[in-house]
């Protein structure tokens, strides 16, 4: 790893850390809505926990969020690994969270991912009964060398397990450009590397190439996991150019996790990305502090058309609409709420409430809001 990486936190690194640190406590609360001994967070490339400028990275941000909640302090088990920074991370962690801050003492490892057999055994272990340790894995390597799609897919096979995968798409695209690192490329694309390379040759625009790569990576996971798998990607634009540098991709087998991560991605999207076709939630550091012109929300226009196609002349609750439809799209709860209210305002649907309460808004996504589409 570049020795200067942890000198100063970039805005993109902050957003990445906030996304994971905000997601995990909410995920844990969902898991803990049913009896559960513990919920784990595993970060295999954790870093020192904070930058030299004093800003916290993911481990400390996430631990801080969990420590502020009485239930999570008793149920969350934090597990960190970093071959270079394990000792520094433990020191930084204990400065903020003294011994017994958490019921389960955090673990700090210094193993080399990709070479340590115990890490691999942990990731591929399949629990025959219900997984006793549902875990969010944050896999954020420096580059892409250790990303093994089939191994990570086995981790996802267990109930409750989810992954945040941070991908240096710029390096992967460059590696494909020069045709090198075949072993690493095969680990990323075990069934589709040749077709990706072939299709990439006929894709003129860089953005189209990146979409091709990311779509195929997600499809590799979906082919390897038995059953339904939801994936959602968040794009980071270059801090000093117009290109894309990284993606963070979330994988879950449950629509509730998909619902949650899309909402968090939406909250940190600072360009109002259009999510039709190849669109992704996006953070562009160059747009921070700027006032962008609002040319209207394409997402509302597109989503309203899709909803009319699916529910025209039907009557059902707003919650039924959302629960049925959102798993098939990239849009989050905020998009659906805004779109349904827009549709009511232009006469595409009517809404009534059954809870005998006065409401200041036309639509709420719950069981008491009845929608009748034109």
PDB file of C-alpha atoms in Angstrom, residues 34 71 154 171 194 216 238 269 342 354:
ATOM      1  CA  UNK A  34     -35.287 -11.977  15.732  1.00  0.00           C
ATOM      2  CA  UNK A  71     -28.290  -3.262  22.070  1.00  0.00           C
ATOM      3  CA  UNK A 154     -19.314 -19.089  -0.856  1.00  0.00           C
ATOM      4  CA  UNK A 171      -6.885  -0.585 -12.551  1.00  0.00           C
ATOM      5  CA  UNK A 194     -12.842 -14.137 -22.436  1.00  0.00           C
ATOM      6  CA  UNK A 216     -20.141  -8.951 -15.609  1.00  0.00           C
ATOM      7  CA  UNK A 238     -11.995  10.881 -10.021  1.00  0.00           C
ATOM      8  CA  UNK A 269     -25.250  10.570  -4.165  1.00  0.00           C
ATOM      9  CA  UNK A 342     -45.993  13.168  -8.311  1.00  0.00           C
ATOM     10  CA  UNK A 354     -57.617   3.955   6.101  1.00  0.00           C
TER      11      UNK A 354
END
